[in-house]
Short mmCIF file of C-alpha atoms and ligand atoms in Angstrom, two decimals:
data_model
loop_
_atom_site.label_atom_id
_atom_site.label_comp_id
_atom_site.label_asym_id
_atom_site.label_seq_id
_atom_site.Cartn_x
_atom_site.Cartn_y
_atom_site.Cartn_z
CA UNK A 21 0.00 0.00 0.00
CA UNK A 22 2.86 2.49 0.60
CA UNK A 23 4.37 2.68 -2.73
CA UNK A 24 0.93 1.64 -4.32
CA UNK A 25 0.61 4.27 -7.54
CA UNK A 26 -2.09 6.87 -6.15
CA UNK A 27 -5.45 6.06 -8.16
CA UNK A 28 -5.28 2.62 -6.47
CA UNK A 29 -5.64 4.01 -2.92
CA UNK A 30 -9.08 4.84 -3.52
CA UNK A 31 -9.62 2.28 -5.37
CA UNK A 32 -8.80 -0.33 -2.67
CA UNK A 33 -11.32 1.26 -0.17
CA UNK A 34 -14.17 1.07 -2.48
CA UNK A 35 -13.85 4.28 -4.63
CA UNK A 36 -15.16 4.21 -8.24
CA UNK A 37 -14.65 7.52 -9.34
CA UNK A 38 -11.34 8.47 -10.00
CA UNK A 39 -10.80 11.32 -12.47
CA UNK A 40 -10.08 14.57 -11.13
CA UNK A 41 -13.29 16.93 -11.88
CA UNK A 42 -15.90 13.42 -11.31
CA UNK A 43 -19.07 12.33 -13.05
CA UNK A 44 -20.18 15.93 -13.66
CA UNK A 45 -17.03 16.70 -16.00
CA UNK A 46 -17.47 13.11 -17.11
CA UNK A 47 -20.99 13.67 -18.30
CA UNK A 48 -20.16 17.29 -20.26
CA UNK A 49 -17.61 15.19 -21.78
CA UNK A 50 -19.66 12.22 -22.98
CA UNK A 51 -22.25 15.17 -24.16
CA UNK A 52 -19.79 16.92 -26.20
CA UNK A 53 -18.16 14.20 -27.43
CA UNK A 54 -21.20 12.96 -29.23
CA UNK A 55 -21.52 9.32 -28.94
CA UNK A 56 -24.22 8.16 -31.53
CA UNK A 57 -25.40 4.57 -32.19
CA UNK A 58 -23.43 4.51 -35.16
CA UNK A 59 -20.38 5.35 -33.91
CA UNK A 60 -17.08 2.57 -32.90
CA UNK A 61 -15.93 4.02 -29.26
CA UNK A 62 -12.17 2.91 -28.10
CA UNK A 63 -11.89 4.25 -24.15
CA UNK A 64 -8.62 4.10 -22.82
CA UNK A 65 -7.93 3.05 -19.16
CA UNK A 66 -11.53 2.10 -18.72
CA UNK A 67 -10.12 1.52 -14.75
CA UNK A 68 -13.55 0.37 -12.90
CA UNK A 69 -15.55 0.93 -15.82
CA UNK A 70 -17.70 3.68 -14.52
CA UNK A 71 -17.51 5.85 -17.75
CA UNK A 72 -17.35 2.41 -19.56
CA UNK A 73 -21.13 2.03 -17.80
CA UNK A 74 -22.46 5.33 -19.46
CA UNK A 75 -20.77 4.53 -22.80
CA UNK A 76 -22.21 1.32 -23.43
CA UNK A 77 -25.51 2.96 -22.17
CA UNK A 78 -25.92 5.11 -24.91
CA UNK A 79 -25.76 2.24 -27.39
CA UNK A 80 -22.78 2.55 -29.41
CA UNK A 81 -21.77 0.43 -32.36
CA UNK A 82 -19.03 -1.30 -30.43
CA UNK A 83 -17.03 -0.45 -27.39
CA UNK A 84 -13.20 -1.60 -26.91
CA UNK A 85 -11.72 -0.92 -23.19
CA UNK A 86 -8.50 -0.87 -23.53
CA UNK A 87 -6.83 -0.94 -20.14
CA UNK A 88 -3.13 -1.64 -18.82
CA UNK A 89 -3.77 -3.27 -15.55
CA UNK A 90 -4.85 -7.36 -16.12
CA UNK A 91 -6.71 -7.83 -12.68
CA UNK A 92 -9.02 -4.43 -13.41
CA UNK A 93 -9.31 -5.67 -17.11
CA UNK A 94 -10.27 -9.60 -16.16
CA UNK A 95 -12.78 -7.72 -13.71
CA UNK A 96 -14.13 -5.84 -16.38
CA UNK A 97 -14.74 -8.57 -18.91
CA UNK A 98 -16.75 -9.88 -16.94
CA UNK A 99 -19.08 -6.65 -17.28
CA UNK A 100 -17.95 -6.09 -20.70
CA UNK A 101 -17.55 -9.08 -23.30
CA UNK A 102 -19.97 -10.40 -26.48
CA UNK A 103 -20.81 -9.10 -29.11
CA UNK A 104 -19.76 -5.47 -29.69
CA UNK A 105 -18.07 -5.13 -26.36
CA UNK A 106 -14.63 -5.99 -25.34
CA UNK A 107 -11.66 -5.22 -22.60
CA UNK A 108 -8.46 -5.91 -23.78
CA UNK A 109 -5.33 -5.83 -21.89
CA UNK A 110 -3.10 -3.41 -23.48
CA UNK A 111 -1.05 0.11 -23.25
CA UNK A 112 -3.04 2.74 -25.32
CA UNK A 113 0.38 3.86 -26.20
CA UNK A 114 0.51 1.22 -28.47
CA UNK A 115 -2.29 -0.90 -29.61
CA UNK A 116 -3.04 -4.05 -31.65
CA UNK A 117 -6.48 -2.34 -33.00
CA UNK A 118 -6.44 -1.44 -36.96
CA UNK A 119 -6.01 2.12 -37.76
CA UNK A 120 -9.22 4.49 -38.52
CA UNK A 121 -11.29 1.69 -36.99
CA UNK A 122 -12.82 4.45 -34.37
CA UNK A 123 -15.32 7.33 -34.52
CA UNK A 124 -14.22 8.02 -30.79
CA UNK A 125 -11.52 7.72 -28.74
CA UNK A 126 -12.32 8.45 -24.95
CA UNK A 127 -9.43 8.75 -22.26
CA UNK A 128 -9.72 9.57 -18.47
CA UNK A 129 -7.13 10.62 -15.92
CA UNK A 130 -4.14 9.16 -17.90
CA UNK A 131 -2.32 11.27 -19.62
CA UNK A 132 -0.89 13.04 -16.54
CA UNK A 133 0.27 9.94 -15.07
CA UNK A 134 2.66 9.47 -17.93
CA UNK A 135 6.25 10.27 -18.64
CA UNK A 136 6.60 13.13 -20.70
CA UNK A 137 7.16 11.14 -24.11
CA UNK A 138 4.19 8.61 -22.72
CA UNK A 139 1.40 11.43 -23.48
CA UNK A 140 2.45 12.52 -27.02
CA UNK A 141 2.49 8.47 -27.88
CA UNK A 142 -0.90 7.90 -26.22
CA UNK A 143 -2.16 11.18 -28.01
CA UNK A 144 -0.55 9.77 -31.88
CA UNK A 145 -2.32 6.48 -31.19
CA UNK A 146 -5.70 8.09 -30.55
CA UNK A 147 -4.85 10.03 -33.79
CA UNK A 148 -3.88 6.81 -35.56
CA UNK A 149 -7.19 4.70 -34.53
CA UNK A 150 -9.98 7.60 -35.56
CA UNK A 151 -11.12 7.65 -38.95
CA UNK A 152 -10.95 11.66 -40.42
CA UNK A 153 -13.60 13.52 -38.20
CA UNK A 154 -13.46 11.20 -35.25
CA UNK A 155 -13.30 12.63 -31.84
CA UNK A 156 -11.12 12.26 -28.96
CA UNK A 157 -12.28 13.26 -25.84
CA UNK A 158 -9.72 13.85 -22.84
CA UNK A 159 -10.50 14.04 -18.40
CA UNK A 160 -7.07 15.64 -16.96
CA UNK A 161 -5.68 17.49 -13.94
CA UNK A 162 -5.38 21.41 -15.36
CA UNK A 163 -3.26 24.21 -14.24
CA UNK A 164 -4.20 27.70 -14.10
CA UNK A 165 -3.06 30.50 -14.95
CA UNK A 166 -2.20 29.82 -18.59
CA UNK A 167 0.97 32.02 -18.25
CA UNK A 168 1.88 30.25 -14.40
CA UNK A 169 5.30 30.37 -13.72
CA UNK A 170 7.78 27.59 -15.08
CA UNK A 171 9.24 27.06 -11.21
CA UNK A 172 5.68 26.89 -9.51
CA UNK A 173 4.53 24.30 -12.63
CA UNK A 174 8.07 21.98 -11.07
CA UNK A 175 6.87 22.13 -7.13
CA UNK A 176 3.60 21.00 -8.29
CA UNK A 177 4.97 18.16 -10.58
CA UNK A 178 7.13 16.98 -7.67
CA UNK A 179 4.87 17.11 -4.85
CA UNK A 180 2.17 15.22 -6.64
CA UNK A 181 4.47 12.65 -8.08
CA UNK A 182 5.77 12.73 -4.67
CA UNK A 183 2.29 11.67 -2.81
CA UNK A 184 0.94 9.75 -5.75
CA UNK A 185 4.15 8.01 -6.31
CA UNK A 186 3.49 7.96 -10.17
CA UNK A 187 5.15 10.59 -12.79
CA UNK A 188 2.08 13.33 -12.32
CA UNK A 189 2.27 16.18 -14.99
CA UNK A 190 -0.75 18.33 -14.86
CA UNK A 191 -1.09 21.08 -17.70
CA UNK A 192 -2.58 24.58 -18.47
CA UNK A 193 -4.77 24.52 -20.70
CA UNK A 194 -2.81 25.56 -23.58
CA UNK A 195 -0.42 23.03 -23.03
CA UNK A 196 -3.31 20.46 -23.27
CA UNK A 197 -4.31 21.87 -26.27
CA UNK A 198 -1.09 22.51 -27.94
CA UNK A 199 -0.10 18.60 -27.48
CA UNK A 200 -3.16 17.73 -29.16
CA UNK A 201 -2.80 20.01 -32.08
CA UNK A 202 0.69 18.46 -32.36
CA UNK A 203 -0.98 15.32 -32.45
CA UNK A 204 -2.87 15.93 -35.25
CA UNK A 205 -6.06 17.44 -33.86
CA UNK A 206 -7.91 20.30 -33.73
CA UNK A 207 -9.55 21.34 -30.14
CA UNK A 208 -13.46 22.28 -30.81
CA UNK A 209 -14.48 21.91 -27.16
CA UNK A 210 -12.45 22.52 -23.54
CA UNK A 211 -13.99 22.79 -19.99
CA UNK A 212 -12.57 23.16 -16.59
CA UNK A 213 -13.83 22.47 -13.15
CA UNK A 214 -12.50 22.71 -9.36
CA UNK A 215 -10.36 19.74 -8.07
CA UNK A 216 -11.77 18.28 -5.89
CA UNK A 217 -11.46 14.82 -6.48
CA UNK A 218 -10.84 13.66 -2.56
CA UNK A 219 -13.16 16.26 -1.13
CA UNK A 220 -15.78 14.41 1.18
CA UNK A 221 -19.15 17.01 -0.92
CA UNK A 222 -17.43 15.27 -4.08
CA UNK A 223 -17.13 11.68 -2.86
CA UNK A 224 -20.85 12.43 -1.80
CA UNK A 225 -21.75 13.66 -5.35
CA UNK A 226 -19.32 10.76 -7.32
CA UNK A 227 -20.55 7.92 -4.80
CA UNK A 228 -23.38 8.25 -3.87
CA UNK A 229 -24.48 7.82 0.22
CA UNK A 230 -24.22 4.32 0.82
CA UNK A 231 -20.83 3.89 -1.18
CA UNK A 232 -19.72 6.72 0.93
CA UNK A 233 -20.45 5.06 4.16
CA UNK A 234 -18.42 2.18 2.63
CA UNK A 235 -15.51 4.16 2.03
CA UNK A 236 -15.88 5.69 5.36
CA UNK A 237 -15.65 2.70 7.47
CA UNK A 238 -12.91 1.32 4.89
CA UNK A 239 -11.02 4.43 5.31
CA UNK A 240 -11.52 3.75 9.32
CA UNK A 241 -10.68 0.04 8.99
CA UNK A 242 -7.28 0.96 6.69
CA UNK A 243 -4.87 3.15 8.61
CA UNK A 244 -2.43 2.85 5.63
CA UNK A 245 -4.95 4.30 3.32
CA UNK A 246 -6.20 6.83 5.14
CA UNK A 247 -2.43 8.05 5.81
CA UNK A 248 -1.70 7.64 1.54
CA UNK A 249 -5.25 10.03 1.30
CA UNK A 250 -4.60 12.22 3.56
CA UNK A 251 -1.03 12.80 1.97
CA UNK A 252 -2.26 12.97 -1.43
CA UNK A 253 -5.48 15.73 -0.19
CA UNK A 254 -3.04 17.66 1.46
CA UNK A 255 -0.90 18.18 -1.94
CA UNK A 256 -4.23 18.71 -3.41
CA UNK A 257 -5.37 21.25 -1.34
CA UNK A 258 -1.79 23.46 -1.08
CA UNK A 259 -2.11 23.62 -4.37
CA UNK A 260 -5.84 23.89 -4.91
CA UNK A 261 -5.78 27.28 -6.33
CA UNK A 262 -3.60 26.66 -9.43
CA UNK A 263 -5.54 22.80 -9.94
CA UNK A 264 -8.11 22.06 -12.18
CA UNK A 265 -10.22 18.97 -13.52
CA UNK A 266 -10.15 20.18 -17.94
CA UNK A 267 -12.23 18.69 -20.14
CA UNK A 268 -11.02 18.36 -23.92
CA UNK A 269 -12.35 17.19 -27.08
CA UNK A 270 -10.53 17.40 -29.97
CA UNK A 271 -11.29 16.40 -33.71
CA UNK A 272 -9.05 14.38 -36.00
C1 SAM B 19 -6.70 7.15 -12.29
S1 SAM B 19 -7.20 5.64 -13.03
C2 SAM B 19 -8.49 6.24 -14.07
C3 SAM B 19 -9.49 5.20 -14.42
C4 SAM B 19 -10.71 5.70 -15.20
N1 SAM B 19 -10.35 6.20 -16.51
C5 SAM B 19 -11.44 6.76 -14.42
O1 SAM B 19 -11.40 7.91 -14.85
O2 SAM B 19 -12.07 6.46 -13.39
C6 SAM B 19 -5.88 5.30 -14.14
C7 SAM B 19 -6.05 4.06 -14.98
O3 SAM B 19 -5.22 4.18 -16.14
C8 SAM B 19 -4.67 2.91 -16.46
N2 SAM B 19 -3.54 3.21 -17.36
C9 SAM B 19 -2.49 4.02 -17.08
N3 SAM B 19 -1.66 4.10 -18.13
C10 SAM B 19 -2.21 3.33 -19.12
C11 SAM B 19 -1.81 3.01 -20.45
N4 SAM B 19 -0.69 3.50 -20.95
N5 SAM B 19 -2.59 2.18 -21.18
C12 SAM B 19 -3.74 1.67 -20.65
N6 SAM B 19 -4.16 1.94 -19.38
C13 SAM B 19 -3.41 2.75 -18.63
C14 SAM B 19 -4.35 2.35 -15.10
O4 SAM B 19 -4.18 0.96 -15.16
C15 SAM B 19 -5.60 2.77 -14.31
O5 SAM B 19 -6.63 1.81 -14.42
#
């Protein structure tokens, strides 16, 4: 548990919602990224399949989850498998699907877990599986202003790689953008929302009551847990004023 990478920790106690502005950002998202019944969807790092749950609810063509970890993916396939709908185990830097095979590409709270060359090759894959017009829709952590200072961007890297013990790179907005124009894409939609990912309102919102009173007696129940959490809130909230949750979508 104390070198587990951060997005497990809530995990383990029971939490389903893991992307930094939750299920509201989530659902403007899925809204502007248009999902019609028509349409092939590829999600990246499906996790616990909670936005994989809202995809598959509005009918798509096909859905492919295509996530790194094999226990959350075998849990998933269990969810997710026949006709039309499939997990596979995979890294979305990379992946064994044919190229323009997708109408959209959907990717949560992944990119700024990745070493710096990770996001441009997750970003040129997205490119690679949309056919011309597809749209890829990205859930990050944002950094405001758009002009913040080089230094202050490096304390924040560290002391959220620090507490989440993963590579954390969280972006202004332009930054977002600009890595997605070099990818090929043009940005036709951007949001941004408070982070407040480990704020008890939020779990309330994301969870749901009973789910919180899970988590609540997990959290009492885990000492180790509640000592990653509160490590990982406290980074969040000394730098809660220059975090966001963004929102992108961005057209091939
Ligand atoms: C913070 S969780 C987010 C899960 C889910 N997207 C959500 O928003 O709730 C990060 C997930 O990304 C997966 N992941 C990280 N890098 C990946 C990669 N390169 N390819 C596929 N999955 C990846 C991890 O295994 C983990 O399940």
């Amino acid at each position: 548990m104390a070198n587990q990478p951060g997005y497990a920790v809530p995990a383990e106690i029971g939490k389903r919602v893991l992307r930094p502005g939750g299920t509201e950002l989530t659902h403007d998202l899925l809204e502007a990224v248009r999902i019609t019944s028509a349409d092939d969807v590829v999600e990246f790092a499906p996790g616990t399949g909670e936005t994989a749950r809202e995809i598959a609810a509005l009918g798509p063509n096909s859905y492919t989850g295509i996530e790194r970890d094999r226990e959350a993916a075998a849990t998933l396939r269990n969810e997710f498998s026949g006709p039309d709908r499939e997990i596979v185990v995979g890294d979305a830097a990379g992946t064994d699907r044919r190229a323009a095979s997708a109408d959209v590409v959907v990717g949560e709270a992944m990119l700024t877990m990745q070493p710096e060359d990770g996001t441009a090759a997750i970003m040129a894959e997205a490119n690679r599986l949309l056919r011309p017009g597809g749209r890829y829709g990205i859930h990050e952590l944002g950094l405001v202003p758009d002009d913040l200072d080089a230094d202050v961007k490096a304390t924040i890297r560290e002391d959220l790689t620090a507490a989440t013990k993963v590579p954390a790179r969280p972006r202004t907005g332009t930054e977002w953008a600009s890595l997605l124009e070099e990818a090929g894409f043009s940005v036709t939609w951007r949001s941004t929302s408070p982070m407040r990912l480990l704020e008890p309102t939020r779990v309330l919102d994301d969870e749901g009551v009973v789910r919180t009173l899970a988590i609540a007696y997990n959290l009492l129940t885990h000492p180790e847990a509640r000592r990653r959490l509160r490590s990982m809130r406290r980074v969040f909230n000394r730098h809660g004023n220059r975090l966001r949750a963004i929102a992108i979508v961005a057209e091939k």
